[in-house]
Amino acid sequence: MATVHLRIGDLVWGKLGRYPPWPGKIVSPPKDLKKPRGKKCFFVKFFGTEDHAWIKVEQLKPYHPHKEEMIKINKGKRFQQAVDAVEEFLKKGKGKEQPASSMETISKRLKIIEEDTGSTSIQAADSTALNGSITPTDKRIGFLGLGLMGSGVVSNLLKMGHVVTVWNRTAEKCDLFIQEGARLGRTPAEVVSMCDITFSCVSDPKAARDLVLGPSGVLQGIRPGKCYVEMSTIDHETVTELSQVITSRGGRFLEAPVSGSQQVSNEGMLVILAAGDRSVYEDCSSCFQAMGKTSFFLVGEVGNAARMMLILNMVQGSFMATIAEGLTLAQATGQSQQTFLDILCQGQMASSFVDQKCQNILQGNFKPDYYLKHIQKDLRLAISMGDSVNHPTPMAATANEVYKRAKALDQSDNDMSAVYRAYIH
């Protein structure tokens, strides 16, 4: 293979960690940023983002010869925006200094919008890595749980320069993140004792309780001033219990469940709902910017974020079951499922969620983006929450039965769109 010679000013495709190749430009590094030892590398500023990094020469390809290849294998709105930014740069002339409008998106500082309504109010923060530059906190970050959601979160924390210590029940899952620069914690207690702020993201209420209260658990590492952020989607009773035991040891507690999927997590575009200690929320600002496009602080008691997240997932789960029902009814009545989808995506219900899930169903691709067993868990918890306040949830209850049928058909570890199979078996 011919040797490719690169130099400052060249446009390239750069591969950073687990992320797909991204268009960038080789630039001079800041004077205070030392070049890594070892293999030859270049400092690359990526288009359409605030990201920049040292990239090994074997992870770089010249932009023009590989443009068509990369466009074919990469998709997504952010990727297309980055390619558009390159083309705009080229139109203005390679020899000119790149304007901020094409190399960088407009910075947005964290904004808090307060509503004094006398009840639970929402305070929104436009704080995404896509929308602005991130200065990572100097606090040491811990992360417990490297599942579908947690893996993307940790990758983005590392990518944005945070110092992160990780732990996972299956230790092998930590290896990739160690290669990307994370530190390894042997137990949850050790991670909490080593870090200033520790996040957790696990599957269900039992796993969340075991992580805190079990052997070598979080509670054993909590000291006055240590922060614990519960990101799991669980019921408000469990999150209230965890808050009480953490604060009883002098710890600071925040609940911050996230709305999204594996793909959304990988893209750093989660929606974060938070409640609890407002000062912890503010301390987590750079972390939330790295992992999400928007964060909300819900005023009031701990548990409000858990309640809101369950309502959101109840709606999403019920909607997914209805979409699957429509696709199967179309087939049963001799209608084209693809035509049904085409019409649906031209109407008021059009969304990337509908398009992606329906395409997965038509292609028979049920690789998990959000586990079916987890959305059924969320439906169950939402129904229970409705029972606790004597509020009817008939649509969610019906959807829950369909998901239970899908679980009986061994679809638990498939994507939530596999609820489709409950209608055809």
Tab-separated table of N, CA, C and O in Angstrom, residues 18-19 49 103 193 290 309 319 347 360 368:
chain	number	residue	atom	x	y	z
A	18	ARG	N	-14.128	4.324	19.444
A	18	ARG	CA	-15.221	3.510	18.913
A	18	ARG	C	-16.045	4.257	17.872
A	18	ARG	O	-16.951	3.696	17.273
A	19	TYR	N	-15.745	5.534	17.674
A	19	TYR	CA	-16.581	6.349	16.800
A	19	TYR	C	-16.244	6.125	15.332
A	19	TYR	O	-15.110	5.789	14.978
A	49	THR	N	-18.202	20.148	15.002
A	49	THR	CA	-18.182	19.907	16.439
A	49	THR	C	-17.128	20.804	17.061
A	49	THR	O	-16.412	21.527	16.381
A	103	MET	N	-16.430	25.731	11.124
A	103	MET	CA	-15.649	24.770	11.892
A	103	MET	C	-16.262	24.494	13.250
A	103	MET	O	-16.046	23.470	13.848
A	193	SER	N	-15.157	5.930	46.593
A	193	SER	CA	-14.134	6.495	47.475
A	193	SER	C	-13.063	7.239	46.692
A	193	SER	O	-12.466	8.198	47.190
A	290	ALA	N	-21.725	16.646	27.937
A	290	ALA	CA	-21.034	15.617	27.154
A	290	ALA	C	-21.977	14.497	26.735
A	290	ALA	O	-21.852	13.941	25.643
A	309	MET	N	-39.855	10.134	34.087
A	309	MET	CA	-39.248	9.198	33.140
A	309	MET	C	-40.161	8.008	32.884
A	309	MET	O	-40.283	7.538	31.740
A	319	PHE	N	-46.824	3.371	22.403
A	319	PHE	CA	-46.787	3.788	20.995
A	319	PHE	C	-46.132	2.723	20.137
A	319	PHE	O	-46.612	2.399	19.042
A	347	GLY	N	-46.906	11.914	7.306
A	347	GLY	CA	-47.973	12.552	8.072
A	347	GLY	C	-47.478	13.197	9.343
A	347	GLY	O	-46.276	13.384	9.559
A	360	ASN	N	-36.637	-1.483	11.046
A	360	ASN	CA	-36.084	-2.653	11.739
A	360	ASN	C	-37.037	-3.842	11.635
A	360	ASN	O	-36.614	-4.982	11.398
A	368	PRO	N	-30.728	-5.110	19.805
A	368	PRO	CA	-31.238	-4.192	20.843
A	368	PRO	C	-30.633	-2.799	20.800
A	368	PRO	O	-29.423	-2.624	20.775
